[in-house]
Each structure stands twice: as C-alpha cells, then as structure tokens.
Amino acid sequence: MEKKQFPLEIFPLKIMEFVNETIICYGYNIHFLTAAILIVVSIAIGRSVTIRFNNDFIVSALLYIVIVGKPNTGKTHPLKFALEPIIKLDSELYEKYKEKLAEYLQAKKEDKSIDIPVPVLGKIIIRDFTIEALCSQLKNNPRGTLLYMDEIMGWVRNMGKYTGGSDIAAYLSIWSEEDISVDRKTTENLRIQKPFLSIIGGIQTGILSELMTKDFLHQGFLDRILFVMPQELKALEWTEMSVNSELKDFYFQFIKKMFDIPVETVGEGIVSTVLDFSAEAKEYLISWRNTTHKAVLQENENEYYVGAYGKMDIYVLRFSLILQMMYYAAGEEDMDKVGLRAVKGAICLADYFMQEAKKVFDLVFVRDIRQEMNEQKRKFYNALPEIFRLQDGINLGMEMGLTFDVAKKFISRNKAYFEKNGKGIYKKTFIDE
C-alpha cells in the first residue's frame, strides 16, 4: 500500500525550484500543482509540435486529467495558480480580437460592399459550452483549447444535454486525435481535422461513483483519464509568503516560449513541427514497452486496470513530447529530437499515473476505503484484526503513534470503515484478500 510521490525530479531544474517554493509559500499539494503544470504545458504546445514514433504514428501533447479530493482540500487553488500564464495569454488574445472586430466594423461602415472576413475569437480556455459550441471553438483555434472546470462533473452531466444523445464518442475521437464533425441545424456542418483539446478538472471523492460508471468503463472513456488522488490532503493554511518574483517570471516566460511556436495551416489542415526520437531514446522506449510494460499488462487481467494501463502506451509518447519541450523551454536541451532523458521521465510519469488509476479504481469498484486514508491511519487500519475490542484498537493506535482521542474517533466515528458488532466490539468493513 506504499504510494509514490510525483516524480518531480523529471522536471527542469528551475521548474522544480518553482514547484518547491510554491508549496512552501502556499501549501499546495504537490500532486495537484504538478498535474496543473503538465496540463498548462500541454496546451502551450498544442498542435504546434508533435512526436513521431514511426512514419505513420504521430501524436500530440493532448492530456485528459481529473484531480480527486475531498471538499476544502485545496484542489482549485493550484490549478488557478498554474494556469495564470495561459489566462494572461487568453486575455491578450481577447484584446486583439476586440481591436480587429472594431477595425472590421469600421471598414464595413465605410464600405458595406467590402469583402473581408469577420474576425473570430480563438479562446484558449473554455468552461461553459455545448458540444456544438466546443466544435466551433476548436475550429476557430487550430492550435488547441483547454477545457477547464473546477468541478468536472458539470462537464460529464452536460454530455448529451443539448444534443439528445451522448457526446462521449466525440471526446473519445478527440483523445484519439481523429477528425470530428458535428451536425448543426442553423448553419453548415462542422468538420475539424485533428482537433486539440486538453481537459482538466476536479471531483470530490464522495461523488466519484457518478463518473466511475460501468458504462463509461466499457466505452473506454475512463481509460483515457489520468487520475490524481493524493492521500495526504489537508486544508490549506494561510501564510504571508509569496513565490519569488524571478521564479514566477521564469515560469511565465517558460510557458510563453512554447506558446510562441507557430501553428501553420494549409487549407483546413495543420502543419506541426514533428520531433523524432533519438536512436538511444527509441531503443529504450521499445525495450520498456516489450518487457516491463508488457509484463504489467499481462499480469493485470482485471478489467478495472487493464484498460487504463493499456492507454499508457500512448501517454508515454505524449509525456515524452511534453518533457522534451519543457527541457527546451527551460533552456536545458534543444528541440531537434526527443532524447533519452525525456523518455525515462515519461516512463516515470506512466508508472505514477498507473498507480493513481489503481487507487481510484480500487476505491470505487473494489470499495477499498483505505484509499481515502492518510498513510498513518492506513497502516493503523491494516494492523487492526478483522474483529477487535475498542480499547484494544485504541491501545494499538497509541503504540503506532496516534493519540488516544484520534484512535478512538477514527474507530468509533467512521461507519464506512468499521461496523459495530456489539458493545465495544468493532469489525473492519474492508479486509484485503
């Protein structure tokens, strides 16, 4: 049951410093903050740069991430903080759009017959939308769009709300980087070639079951989500400290350097810069896939895990691209090829996200309530016998470093963890097979 921390050492040095200082100053959870940084890098790259494994297998930096935690455990703050550079760029795009729109309206006022295109707003971040509006946005912004929702269930509950059917197929196709189309009643139908949409949002542990349904599982929707569910969560504490301005400026410029890479369009198609793997990086990646990862897939036949683990084949390529671009933007490496460092880091990320997927799937489908506990209480729970007297349980807890009150409240007030089998007698609700 021991869990790995996020592998921060795979990040560029300056970004590691930025993360560590942010955690010290604001108390953000490292899992939430690093997940947010990954999604920001993903959208900063967008469709501008892709990665090629072989001649006909090219993928982008697209990610679907859901962060999981109980209420008031600081899910939203690190997301907003990490997103600041993108929010700033989005505001700048809006100001440019207003200027172009004013110029367009003035030109039409002076000459109604003039034939010039109407300016369109290519937003980077969207929050409230229908699938039709989303497709229009993806059409307007070929570089890529970020779907960001504080509570991801708002997105899930809206699927099919306006179309009378399910929108799942569209999101599956977007994740697989396939062309999508949408039929519109009032105007022409839309077709978007290889749209880029990354997604991030939070969900409370108590309503995970609304997202983690058997239907979504069998449709392959859950397999495509990268879950983040830390187990050492607590309410944020206020401090008077702020992140060093030089580090924060570096982070903004780091994101902008990737965002400044142009996206060229030819007709309705997109021309991306394509990165290949170095020879040693590709050899290492193939070896991992055909030995270590193949063994994981063969050993885990459980339907809850195998789908999510299987998608790591694609995600490890996307992680490799993201990390190589991070090294480039931080001034640590070039952008000519994807190197061994990025591939090794990508494999670390794949291992981390497979661990997180198992925690989430175990909590919802296996009902392993230990996934909600912090490490100390999880060890205490595991050490308790299946049936025990309250006083014996308290004594054991105190031997393991808990106070009398904490041990007593943990046992007597958690009906999801224990059943009362008589006066002073308790039974654990979950026993590891």
Tab-separated table of C-alpha atoms in Angstrom:
chain	number	residue	atom	x	y	z
A	1	MET	CA	0.000	0.000	0.000
A	2	GLU	CA	3.012	2.360	-0.005
A	3	LYS	CA	2.489	5.094	-2.580
A	4	LYS	CA	4.924	7.008	-4.752
A	5	GLN	CA	5.142	10.777	-4.762
A	6	PHE	CA	5.002	12.658	-8.043
A	7	PRO	CA	8.460	12.229	-9.703
A	8	LEU	CA	9.384	15.923	-9.519
A	9	GLU	CA	12.998	15.182	-10.438
A	10	ILE	CA	11.976	14.653	-14.075
A	11	PHE	CA	11.114	18.364	-14.415
A	12	PRO	CA	13.668	21.018	-15.475
A	13	LEU	CA	15.682	22.390	-12.555
A	14	LYS	CA	14.063	25.840	-12.497
A	15	ILE	CA	10.562	24.353	-12.633
A	16	MET	CA	11.484	22.053	-9.740
A	17	GLU	CA	12.523	25.163	-7.794
A	18	PHE	CA	9.293	26.901	-8.774
A	19	VAL	CA	7.192	23.941	-7.585
A	20	ASN	CA	9.054	23.588	-4.287
A	21	GLU	CA	8.838	27.302	-3.480
A	22	THR	CA	5.145	27.405	-4.365
A	23	ILE	CA	4.485	24.502	-2.000
A	24	ILE	CA	6.431	26.227	0.795
A	25	CYS	CA	4.694	29.578	0.289
A	26	TYR	CA	1.126	28.457	-0.361
A	27	GLY	CA	0.969	24.896	0.943
A	28	TYR	CA	-0.355	23.493	-2.342
A	29	ASN	CA	-0.396	19.738	-2.711
A	30	ILE	CA	2.451	18.652	-4.993
A	31	HIS	CA	0.228	16.218	-6.906
A	32	PHE	CA	-2.357	18.866	-7.773
A	33	LEU	CA	0.232	21.507	-8.661
A	34	THR	CA	2.344	19.282	-10.914
A	35	ALA	CA	-0.746	17.907	-12.668
A	36	ALA	CA	-1.778	21.503	-13.373
A	37	ILE	CA	1.675	22.346	-14.751
A	38	LEU	CA	1.537	19.324	-17.052
A	39	ILE	CA	-1.815	20.473	-18.457
A	40	VAL	CA	-0.524	24.038	-18.929
A	41	VAL	CA	2.498	22.752	-20.853
A	42	SER	CA	0.185	20.515	-22.873
A	43	ILE	CA	-1.952	23.449	-24.008
A	44	ALA	CA	1.069	25.723	-24.504
A	45	ILE	CA	2.436	23.189	-27.004
A	46	GLY	CA	-0.955	22.436	-28.518
A	47	ARG	CA	-0.790	21.333	-32.126
A	48	SER	CA	2.432	23.296	-32.771
A	49	VAL	CA	4.725	20.308	-32.104
A	50	THR	CA	4.029	16.576	-32.367
A	51	ILE	CA	6.094	13.471	-31.810
A	52	ARG	CA	6.684	10.619	-34.273
A	53	PHE	CA	7.265	7.045	-33.187
A	54	ASN	CA	7.382	5.752	-36.747
A	55	ASN	CA	6.388	7.079	-40.156
A	56	ASP	CA	2.635	6.711	-39.659
A	57	PHE	CA	2.287	7.060	-35.874
A	58	ILE	CA	2.364	10.692	-34.770
A	59	VAL	CA	0.819	12.016	-31.555
A	60	SER	CA	0.449	15.373	-29.815
A	61	ALA	CA	0.710	16.532	-26.191
A	62	LEU	CA	-3.026	16.128	-25.508
A	63	LEU	CA	-3.990	15.148	-21.927
A	64	TYR	CA	-7.227	14.421	-20.030
A	65	ILE	CA	-6.648	14.911	-16.264
A	66	VAL	CA	-9.031	14.645	-13.301
A	67	ILE	CA	-7.848	15.540	-9.791
A	68	VAL	CA	-9.642	13.901	-6.860
A	69	GLY	CA	-10.039	15.083	-3.288
A	70	LYS	CA	-12.495	15.765	-0.508
A	71	PRO	CA	-14.039	19.254	-0.200
A	72	ASN	CA	-11.778	22.028	1.102
A	73	THR	CA	-8.556	20.148	0.415
A	74	GLY	CA	-7.101	22.701	-1.996
A	75	LYS	CA	-7.907	21.343	-5.457
A	76	THR	CA	-8.803	24.641	-7.128
A	77	HIS	CA	-6.045	26.997	-5.948
A	78	PRO	CA	-3.036	25.196	-7.511
A	79	LEU	CA	-4.950	24.835	-10.783
A	80	LYS	CA	-5.668	28.552	-10.979
A	81	PHE	CA	-2.129	29.428	-9.958
A	82	ALA	CA	-0.513	27.202	-12.600
A	83	LEU	CA	-2.952	28.458	-15.244
A	84	GLU	CA	-2.077	32.148	-14.749
A	85	PRO	CA	0.204	32.368	-17.830
A	86	ILE	CA	-2.497	30.856	-20.056
A	87	ILE	CA	-5.183	33.088	-18.557
A	88	LYS	CA	-2.951	36.096	-19.296
A	89	LEU	CA	-2.404	34.963	-22.897
A	90	ASP	CA	-6.137	34.374	-23.287
A	91	SER	CA	-6.819	37.948	-22.155
A	92	GLU	CA	-4.292	39.272	-24.670
A	93	LEU	CA	-5.968	37.312	-27.460
A	94	TYR	CA	-9.315	38.773	-26.462
A	95	GLU	CA	-7.954	42.330	-26.600
A	96	LYS	CA	-6.518	41.674	-30.072
A	97	TYR	CA	-9.863	40.239	-31.147
A	98	LYS	CA	-11.681	43.377	-29.971
A	99	GLU	CA	-9.255	45.557	-31.938
A	100	LYS	CA	-9.734	43.505	-35.112
A	101	LEU	CA	-13.501	43.496	-34.643
A	102	ALA	CA	-13.536	47.283	-34.261
A	103	GLU	CA	-11.452	47.614	-37.436
A	104	TYR	CA	-13.795	45.242	-39.261
A	105	LEU	CA	-16.915	47.122	-38.164
A	106	GLN	CA	-15.365	50.452	-39.142
A	107	ALA	CA	-14.393	49.101	-42.558
A	108	LYS	CA	-17.914	47.745	-43.153
A	109	LYS	CA	-19.370	51.058	-42.023
A	110	GLU	CA	-17.278	52.937	-44.551
A	111	ASP	CA	-17.906	50.452	-47.378
A	112	LYS	CA	-20.677	47.873	-46.948
A	113	SER	CA	-19.615	46.068	-50.115
A	114	ILE	CA	-16.092	45.367	-48.892
A	115	ASP	CA	-15.342	41.629	-48.753
A	116	ILE	CA	-13.250	40.938	-45.666
A	117	PRO	CA	-13.510	38.024	-43.207
A	118	VAL	CA	-15.263	38.539	-39.895
A	119	PRO	CA	-12.745	38.249	-37.015
A	120	VAL	CA	-13.207	35.187	-34.816
A	121	LEU	CA	-12.195	34.753	-31.191
A	122	GLY	CA	-9.905	31.788	-30.711
A	123	LYS	CA	-10.123	31.291	-26.953
A	124	ILE	CA	-7.551	29.143	-25.203
A	125	ILE	CA	-9.678	28.255	-22.173
A	126	ILE	CA	-13.357	27.339	-22.189
A	127	ARG	CA	-15.592	26.446	-19.256
A	128	ASP	CA	-19.293	26.514	-20.169
A	129	PHE	CA	-20.291	25.137	-23.554
A	130	THR	CA	-22.338	22.733	-25.646
A	131	ILE	CA	-20.618	20.196	-27.884
A	132	GLU	CA	-21.584	22.372	-30.840
A	133	ALA	CA	-20.003	25.455	-29.255
A	134	LEU	CA	-16.932	23.406	-28.396
A	135	CYS	CA	-16.512	22.288	-32.004
A	136	SER	CA	-16.870	25.891	-33.187
A	137	GLN	CA	-14.148	26.882	-30.749
A	138	LEU	CA	-11.869	24.065	-31.883
A	139	LYS	CA	-12.419	25.227	-35.463
A	140	ASN	CA	-11.534	28.820	-34.523
A	141	ASN	CA	-8.402	27.804	-32.616
A	142	PRO	CA	-6.464	25.141	-34.546
A	143	ARG	CA	-3.588	25.429	-32.067
A	144	GLY	CA	-5.705	23.915	-29.313
A	145	THR	CA	-8.143	24.562	-26.494
A	146	LEU	CA	-8.221	23.753	-22.790
A	147	LEU	CA	-11.459	22.602	-21.201
A	148	TYR	CA	-11.129	23.679	-17.573
A	149	MET	CA	-13.799	23.066	-14.943
A	150	ASP	CA	-13.440	23.356	-11.169
A	151	GLU	CA	-15.930	20.502	-10.868
A	152	ILE	CA	-15.543	18.054	-13.727
A	153	MET	CA	-18.980	16.524	-13.121
A	154	GLY	CA	-20.509	19.638	-14.667
A	155	TRP	CA	-18.898	18.564	-17.931
A	156	VAL	CA	-19.937	14.940	-17.548
A	157	ARG	CA	-23.542	15.762	-16.629
A	158	ASN	CA	-23.853	18.045	-19.661
A	159	MET	CA	-22.888	15.310	-22.092
A	160	GLY	CA	-25.843	14.876	-24.415
A	161	LYS	CA	-27.898	17.541	-22.613
A	162	TYR	CA	-28.353	19.647	-25.739
A	163	THR	CA	-27.924	17.025	-28.437
A	164	GLY	CA	-30.402	14.474	-27.125
A	165	GLY	CA	-27.705	11.822	-27.232
A	166	SER	CA	-24.270	11.061	-25.906
A	167	ASP	CA	-21.229	13.212	-26.628
A	168	ILE	CA	-18.856	10.507	-25.444
A	169	ALA	CA	-17.957	9.482	-28.993
A	170	ALA	CA	-16.681	12.987	-29.769
A	171	TYR	CA	-14.404	13.048	-26.721
A	172	LEU	CA	-13.114	9.549	-27.475
A	173	SER	CA	-12.305	10.657	-31.036
A	174	ILE	CA	-10.603	13.856	-29.868
A	175	TRP	CA	-8.427	11.882	-27.446
A	176	SER	CA	-7.510	9.505	-30.282
A	177	GLU	CA	-6.665	12.531	-32.466
A	178	GLU	CA	-9.219	11.702	-35.114
A	179	ASP	CA	-11.206	14.157	-37.214
A	180	ILE	CA	-14.608	15.023	-35.758
A	181	SER	CA	-17.759	16.568	-37.163
A	182	VAL	CA	-20.956	17.980	-35.749
A	183	ASP	CA	-24.300	18.461	-37.470
A	184	ARG	CA	-25.797	21.905	-36.915
A	185	LYS	CA	-29.421	22.837	-37.562
A	186	THR	CA	-28.961	26.509	-38.377
A	187	THR	CA	-25.658	26.663	-40.277
A	188	GLU	CA	-23.306	24.429	-42.207
A	189	ASN	CA	-21.992	21.261	-40.631
A	190	LEU	CA	-18.600	21.497	-38.960
A	191	ARG	CA	-15.672	19.183	-39.592
A	192	ILE	CA	-12.434	19.651	-37.666
A	193	GLN	CA	-9.232	17.931	-38.673
A	194	LYS	CA	-7.315	16.561	-35.704
A	195	PRO	CA	-8.689	18.956	-33.071
A	196	PHE	CA	-6.566	19.539	-29.978
A	197	LEU	CA	-8.407	19.572	-26.664
A	198	SER	CA	-6.806	19.025	-23.275
A	199	ILE	CA	-9.047	18.673	-20.240
A	200	ILE	CA	-8.562	19.252	-16.517
A	201	GLY	CA	-10.975	19.470	-13.628
A	202	GLY	CA	-11.574	18.364	-10.075
A	203	ILE	CA	-14.013	15.977	-8.448
A	204	GLN	CA	-14.894	15.267	-4.841
A	205	THR	CA	-14.155	11.787	-3.560
A	206	GLY	CA	-17.758	11.337	-2.450
A	207	ILE	CA	-19.185	11.633	-5.969
A	208	LEU	CA	-16.514	9.659	-7.814
A	209	SER	CA	-19.072	6.924	-8.427
A	210	GLU	CA	-21.020	9.305	-10.715
A	211	LEU	CA	-18.007	9.469	-13.016
A	212	MET	CA	-16.739	5.928	-12.495
A	213	THR	CA	-19.686	4.067	-14.007
A	214	LYS	CA	-19.601	0.696	-15.724
A	215	ASP	CA	-20.947	2.351	-18.895
A	216	PHE	CA	-18.034	4.811	-19.029
A	217	LEU	CA	-15.651	1.974	-18.241
A	218	HIS	CA	-16.910	-0.273	-21.044
A	219	GLN	CA	-16.946	2.632	-23.518
A	220	GLY	CA	-13.250	3.194	-22.829
A	221	PHE	CA	-13.854	6.711	-21.524
A	222	LEU	CA	-12.312	6.147	-18.081
A	223	ASP	CA	-9.229	4.532	-19.630
A	224	ARG	CA	-8.308	7.849	-21.221
A	225	ILE	CA	-8.391	9.862	-17.999
A	226	LEU	CA	-5.257	10.463	-15.969
A	227	PHE	CA	-6.357	10.494	-12.345
A	228	VAL	CA	-4.562	12.222	-9.478
A	229	MET	CA	-5.726	11.273	-5.972
A	230	PRO	CA	-3.318	12.231	-3.167
A	231	GLN	CA	-3.838	10.577	0.193
A	232	GLU	CA	-2.171	13.158	2.443
A	233	LEU	CA	-4.616	16.021	1.924
A	234	LYS	CA	-5.405	18.771	4.412
A	235	ALA	CA	-6.947	22.237	4.337
A	236	LEU	CA	-4.590	24.956	3.118
A	237	GLU	CA	-3.007	27.237	5.717
A	238	TRP	CA	-2.603	30.955	5.138
A	239	THR	CA	0.872	32.483	5.165
A	240	GLU	CA	2.341	35.898	4.377
A	241	MET	CA	4.894	34.412	1.976
A	242	SER	CA	4.854	34.818	-1.820
A	243	VAL	CA	6.677	32.985	-4.576
A	244	ASN	CA	9.939	34.664	-5.608
A	245	SER	CA	9.128	37.076	-8.451
A	246	GLU	CA	12.085	35.893	-10.552
A	247	LEU	CA	10.901	32.295	-10.349
A	248	LYS	CA	7.357	33.286	-11.220
A	249	ASP	CA	8.579	35.398	-14.156
A	250	PHE	CA	10.640	32.428	-15.327
A	251	TYR	CA	7.541	30.232	-15.241
A	252	PHE	CA	5.563	32.752	-17.312
A	253	GLN	CA	8.357	33.041	-19.898
A	254	PHE	CA	8.795	29.258	-19.874
A	255	ILE	CA	5.149	28.806	-20.896
A	256	LYS	CA	5.238	31.682	-23.381
A	257	LYS	CA	8.298	30.245	-25.152
A	258	MET	CA	6.301	27.145	-26.031
A	259	PHE	CA	3.171	29.095	-26.835
A	260	ASP	CA	5.133	31.299	-29.268
A	261	ILE	CA	5.940	28.325	-31.513
A	262	PRO	CA	3.687	28.936	-34.538
A	263	VAL	CA	0.998	26.629	-35.893
A	264	GLU	CA	0.741	26.703	-39.670
A	265	THR	CA	-2.411	25.823	-41.553
A	266	VAL	CA	-2.715	24.679	-45.159
A	267	GLY	CA	-6.348	24.847	-46.157
A	268	GLU	CA	-8.124	23.145	-43.273
A	269	GLY	CA	-5.084	21.046	-42.399
A	270	ILE	CA	-2.479	21.778	-39.728
A	271	VAL	CA	1.269	21.588	-40.248
A	272	SER	CA	3.081	20.816	-36.991
A	273	THR	CA	6.764	20.599	-36.240
A	274	VAL	CA	7.429	16.867	-35.914
A	275	LEU	CA	10.046	15.564	-33.474
A	276	ASP	CA	11.622	12.139	-33.828
A	277	PHE	CA	13.230	10.098	-31.084
A	278	SER	CA	16.978	9.842	-30.825
A	279	ALA	CA	18.237	6.316	-31.539
A	280	GLU	CA	19.009	5.539	-27.891
A	281	ALA	CA	15.712	7.023	-26.687
A	282	LYS	CA	13.714	4.938	-29.145
A	283	GLU	CA	15.617	1.784	-28.248
A	284	TYR	CA	14.969	2.389	-24.540
A	285	LEU	CA	11.271	3.060	-25.156
A	286	ILE	CA	10.789	-0.111	-27.206
A	287	SER	CA	12.600	-2.166	-24.572
A	288	TRP	CA	10.323	-0.782	-21.826
A	289	ARG	CA	7.189	-1.450	-23.868
A	290	ASN	CA	8.122	-5.003	-24.834
A	291	THR	CA	9.409	-6.109	-21.419
A	292	THR	CA	8.369	-4.143	-18.310
A	293	HIS	CA	5.088	-2.694	-19.569
A	294	LYS	CA	4.097	-5.844	-21.446
A	295	ALA	CA	4.522	-7.807	-18.220
A	296	VAL	CA	2.282	-5.323	-16.358
A	297	LEU	CA	-0.435	-5.700	-18.999
A	298	GLN	CA	-0.254	-9.489	-18.900
A	299	GLU	CA	-0.280	-9.692	-15.103
A	300	ASN	CA	-3.268	-7.370	-14.668
A	301	GLU	CA	-6.253	-9.048	-16.266
A	302	ASN	CA	-8.748	-7.158	-14.091
A	303	GLU	CA	-10.968	-5.042	-16.360
A	304	TYR	CA	-10.679	-2.122	-13.970
A	305	TYR	CA	-6.947	-1.763	-14.531
A	306	VAL	CA	-6.083	-3.242	-17.895
A	307	GLY	CA	-7.763	-0.545	-19.996
A	308	ALA	CA	-6.126	2.341	-18.156
A	309	TYR	CA	-2.745	0.622	-18.119
A	310	GLY	CA	-3.075	-0.108	-21.832
A	311	LYS	CA	-3.520	3.580	-22.689
A	312	MET	CA	-0.121	4.319	-21.159
A	313	ASP	CA	1.414	3.180	-24.459
A	314	ILE	CA	0.039	6.377	-25.995
A	315	TYR	CA	0.500	8.532	-22.936
A	316	VAL	CA	4.183	7.673	-22.605
A	317	LEU	CA	4.720	9.154	-26.079
A	318	ARG	CA	2.790	12.281	-25.095
A	319	PHE	CA	4.747	12.573	-21.847
A	320	SER	CA	7.998	12.253	-23.808
A	321	LEU	CA	6.991	15.175	-26.013
A	322	ILE	CA	5.879	17.293	-23.053
A	323	LEU	CA	9.099	16.711	-21.129
A	324	GLN	CA	11.343	17.357	-24.136
A	325	MET	CA	9.526	20.636	-24.754
A	326	MET	CA	9.886	21.535	-21.072
A	327	TYR	CA	13.638	20.978	-21.277
A	328	TYR	CA	13.712	23.140	-24.399
A	329	ALA	CA	11.646	25.943	-22.862
A	330	ALA	CA	13.807	25.905	-19.727
A	331	GLY	CA	16.952	26.250	-21.841
A	332	GLU	CA	18.313	22.846	-20.816
A	333	GLU	CA	18.061	20.990	-24.152
A	334	ASP	CA	17.340	21.575	-27.841
A	335	MET	CA	14.104	20.920	-29.699
A	336	ASP	CA	15.554	18.836	-32.527
A	337	LYS	CA	14.878	15.350	-31.126
A	338	VAL	CA	13.283	13.626	-28.154
A	339	GLY	CA	16.119	12.346	-26.019
A	340	LEU	CA	16.703	9.573	-23.503
A	341	ARG	CA	16.120	11.883	-20.516
A	342	ALA	CA	12.599	12.706	-21.714
A	343	VAL	CA	11.768	9.039	-22.370
A	344	LYS	CA	12.975	7.923	-18.936
A	345	GLY	CA	10.966	10.733	-17.355
A	346	ALA	CA	7.905	9.773	-19.393
A	347	ILE	CA	8.119	6.202	-18.114
A	348	CYS	CA	8.281	7.527	-14.533
A	349	LEU	CA	5.118	9.532	-15.263
A	350	ALA	CA	3.407	6.465	-16.734
A	351	ASP	CA	4.225	4.472	-13.589
A	352	TYR	CA	2.919	7.283	-11.411
A	353	PHE	CA	-0.375	7.634	-13.281
A	354	MET	CA	-0.904	3.854	-13.332
A	355	GLN	CA	-0.556	3.935	-9.544
A	356	GLU	CA	-3.102	6.753	-9.313
A	357	ALA	CA	-5.529	4.928	-11.618
A	358	LYS	CA	-5.365	1.831	-9.436
A	359	LYS	CA	-6.101	3.887	-6.305
A	360	VAL	CA	-9.187	5.445	-7.895
A	361	PHE	CA	-10.456	2.197	-9.405
A	362	ASP	CA	-9.875	0.343	-6.134
A	363	LEU	CA	-11.810	2.969	-4.176
A	364	VAL	CA	-14.842	2.916	-6.477
A	365	PHE	CA	-15.038	-0.613	-7.861
A	366	VAL	CA	-13.237	-2.692	-5.216
A	367	ARG	CA	-14.581	-0.479	-2.385
A	368	ASP	CA	-11.117	-0.286	-0.832
A	369	ILE	CA	-11.847	2.531	1.616
A	370	ARG	CA	-8.165	2.628	2.668
A	371	GLN	CA	-7.544	4.771	-0.417
A	372	GLU	CA	-9.225	7.669	1.431
A	373	MET	CA	-6.929	7.449	4.487
A	374	ASN	CA	-3.607	9.119	5.108
A	375	GLU	CA	-0.575	6.875	5.445
A	376	GLN	CA	-0.544	6.716	9.250
A	377	LYS	CA	-4.213	5.768	9.541
A	378	ARG	CA	-3.920	3.343	6.640
A	379	LYS	CA	-1.119	1.494	8.448
A	380	PHE	CA	-3.189	1.500	11.633
A	381	TYR	CA	-6.224	0.121	9.786
A	382	ASN	CA	-4.139	-2.643	8.212
A	383	ALA	CA	-2.657	-3.571	11.591
A	384	LEU	CA	-6.049	-3.975	13.284
A	385	PRO	CA	-7.509	-7.510	13.357
A	386	GLU	CA	-10.750	-8.112	11.498
A	387	ILE	CA	-12.749	-8.042	14.781
A	388	PHE	CA	-11.448	-6.286	17.895
A	389	ARG	CA	-12.402	-4.556	21.121
A	390	LEU	CA	-12.417	-0.760	21.041
A	391	GLN	CA	-9.922	-0.473	23.891
A	392	ASP	CA	-7.542	-2.917	22.193
A	393	GLY	CA	-7.801	-0.885	18.996
A	394	ILE	CA	-7.070	2.347	20.844
A	395	ASN	CA	-4.054	0.769	22.544
A	396	LEU	CA	-2.715	-0.413	19.180
A	397	GLY	CA	-3.223	3.039	17.698
A	398	MET	CA	-1.303	4.653	20.546
A	399	GLU	CA	1.542	2.157	20.040
A	400	MET	CA	1.625	3.299	16.385
A	401	GLY	CA	1.867	6.995	17.250
A	402	LEU	CA	-1.782	8.097	17.368
A	403	THR	CA	-3.220	9.916	20.368
A	404	PHE	CA	-5.965	8.343	22.449
A	405	ASP	CA	-8.607	10.709	21.069
A	406	VAL	CA	-7.536	10.304	17.420
A	407	ALA	CA	-7.512	6.498	17.646
A	408	LYS	CA	-10.895	6.414	19.406
A	409	LYS	CA	-12.582	8.823	16.974
A	410	PHE	CA	-11.104	7.026	13.968
A	411	ILE	CA	-12.700	3.753	15.060
A	412	SER	CA	-15.962	4.901	16.627
A	413	ARG	CA	-16.954	7.666	14.185
A	414	ASN	CA	-16.152	6.110	10.801
A	415	LYS	CA	-19.103	3.908	9.908
A	416	ALA	CA	-17.698	3.426	6.390
A	417	TYR	CA	-14.547	1.882	7.880
A	418	PHE	CA	-15.971	-0.154	10.791
A	419	GLU	CA	-19.162	-1.933	11.793
A	420	LYS	CA	-20.195	-2.159	15.427
A	421	ASN	CA	-20.687	-5.821	16.379
A	422	GLY	CA	-21.801	-5.336	19.948
A	423	LYS	CA	-20.882	-3.222	22.941
A	424	GLY	CA	-17.288	-2.122	22.454
A	425	ILE	CA	-16.736	-4.617	19.623
A	426	TYR	CA	-15.871	-3.448	16.076
A	427	LYS	CA	-15.345	-5.161	12.731
A	428	LYS	CA	-13.408	-3.779	9.764
A	429	THR	CA	-15.538	-3.264	6.660
A	430	PHE	CA	-12.654	-3.964	4.293
A	431	ILE	CA	-10.342	-6.957	4.519
A	432	ASP	CA	-7.524	-7.427	1.994
A	433	GLU	CA	-7.919	-10.786	0.279
